């Protein structure tokens, strides 16, 4: 997200690859966190 923001401020029209990468990474982190929470809740 930071790379996308910096690039959009510098050039005006940023490459969307950095935005897509940020969205995918955020989704992976959220899904992993939810799965870990589910596993912990199920085990106790």
Coordinates of N, CA and C in Angstrom, one line a residue:
X1 N 0.8 -1.2 0.0 CA 0.0 0.0 0.0 C 0.9 1.3 0.0
X2 N 1.9 1.2 0.8 CA 2.8 2.4 0.9 C 3.5 2.6 -0.5
X3 N 3.9 1.6 -1.1 CA 4.6 1.7 -2.4 C 3.6 2.3 -3.5
X4 N 2.4 1.8 -3.4 CA 1.3 2.4 -4.3 C 1.1 3.8 -4.1
X5 N 1.0 4.2 -2.8 CA 0.7 5.6 -2.4 C 1.9 6.5 -2.9
X6 N 3.1 6.1 -2.6 CA 4.3 6.9 -3.0 C 4.3 7.0 -4.5
X7 N 4.1 5.9 -5.2 CA 4.2 6.0 -6.7 C 3.1 6.9 -7.2
X8 N 1.9 6.8 -6.6 CA 0.8 7.6 -7.2 C 1.0 9.1 -6.9
X9 N 1.7 9.4 -5.8 CA 2.0 10.8 -5.5 C 3.1 11.3 -6.4
X10 N 4.1 10.5 -6.7 CA 5.2 10.9 -7.5 C 4.8 11.0 -9.0
X11 N 4.1 10.1 -9.5 CA 3.8 10.1 -11.0 C 2.4 10.5 -11.3
X12 N 1.5 10.6 -10.4 CA 0.1 10.9 -10.7 C -0.7 9.7 -11.0
X13 N -0.2 8.9 -11.9 CA -0.9 7.6 -12.3 C 0.0 6.5 -11.9
X14 N -0.4 5.8 -10.9 CA 0.5 4.7 -10.4 C 0.2 3.4 -11.1
X15 N 1.1 2.5 -11.1 CA 0.9 1.1 -11.6 C 0.1 0.4 -10.5
X16 N -1.0 -0.3 -11.0 CA -1.9 -0.9 -10.0 C -1.3 -2.2 -9.4
X17 N -0.2 -2.7 -9.9 CA 0.4 -3.9 -9.4 C 0.7 -3.9 -7.9
X18 N 1.2 -2.7 -7.5 CA 1.5 -2.6 -6.0 C 0.2 -2.6 -5.2
X19 N -0.9 -2.0 -5.7 CA -2.2 -2.0 -5.0 C -2.7 -3.5 -4.9
X20 N -2.6 -4.2 -6.0 CA -3.1 -5.6 -6.0 C -2.3 -6.4 -5.1
X21 N -1.0 -6.2 -5.1 CA -0.1 -7.0 -4.2 C -0.5 -6.7 -2.7
X22 N -0.7 -5.4 -2.4 CA -1.1 -5.1 -1.0 C -2.4 -5.7 -0.6
X23 N -3.4 -5.7 -1.5 CA -4.7 -6.3 -1.2 C -4.6 -7.8 -1.0
X24 N -3.8 -8.5 -1.8 CA -3.6 -9.9 -1.7 C -2.9 -10.2 -0.4
X25 N -1.8 -9.5 -0.1 CA -1.1 -9.8 1.2 C -2.0 -9.5 2.4
X26 N -2.8 -8.4 2.4 CA -3.7 -8.2 3.5 C -4.7 -9.3 3.6
X27 N -5.2 -9.8 2.5 CA -6.2 -10.9 2.6 C -5.6 -12.1 3.1
X28 N -4.4 -12.4 2.8 CA -3.7 -13.6 3.3 C -3.5 -13.5 4.8
X29 N -3.1 -12.3 5.2 CA -2.9 -12.1 6.7 C -4.2 -12.3 7.4
X30 N -5.2 -11.7 6.9 CA -6.5 -11.8 7.6 C -7.0 -13.2 7.7
X31 N -7.0 -13.9 6.5 CA -7.4 -15.3 6.5 C -6.6 -16.2 7.4
X32 N -5.3 -16.0 7.4 CA -4.5 -16.8 8.3 C -4.8 -16.5 9.8
X33 N -5.0 -15.2 10.1 CA -5.4 -14.9 11.5 C -6.7 -15.5 11.9
X34 N -7.7 -15.5 11.0 CA -9.0 -16.1 11.3 C -8.9 -17.6 11.5
X35 N -8.1 -18.2 10.6 CA -7.9 -19.7 10.8 C -7.2 -20.0 12.1
X36 N -6.2 -19.2 12.5 CA -5.5 -19.5 13.7 C -6.4 -19.3 14.9
X37 N -7.3 -18.3 14.9 CA -8.2 -18.0 15.9 C -9.2 -19.2 16.0
X38 N -9.7 -19.7 14.9 CA -10.6 -20.8 14.8 C -10.0 -22.1 15.4
X39 N -8.7 -22.3 15.1 CA -8.0 -23.5 15.6 C -7.9 -23.4 17.1
X40 N -7.5 -22.2 17.6 CA -7.3 -22.0 19.1 C -8.7 -22.2 19.8
X41 N -9.7 -21.6 19.2 CA -11.0 -21.7 19.9 C -11.5 -23.1 19.9
X42 N -11.2 -23.9 18.8 CA -11.7 -25.3 18.8 C -10.9 -26.2 19.7
X43 N -9.7 -25.9 20.0 CA -8.9 -26.7 20.8 C -9.1 -26.6 22.3
X44 N -9.7 -25.4 22.7 CA -9.9 -25.2 24.1 C -11.4 -25.4 24.5

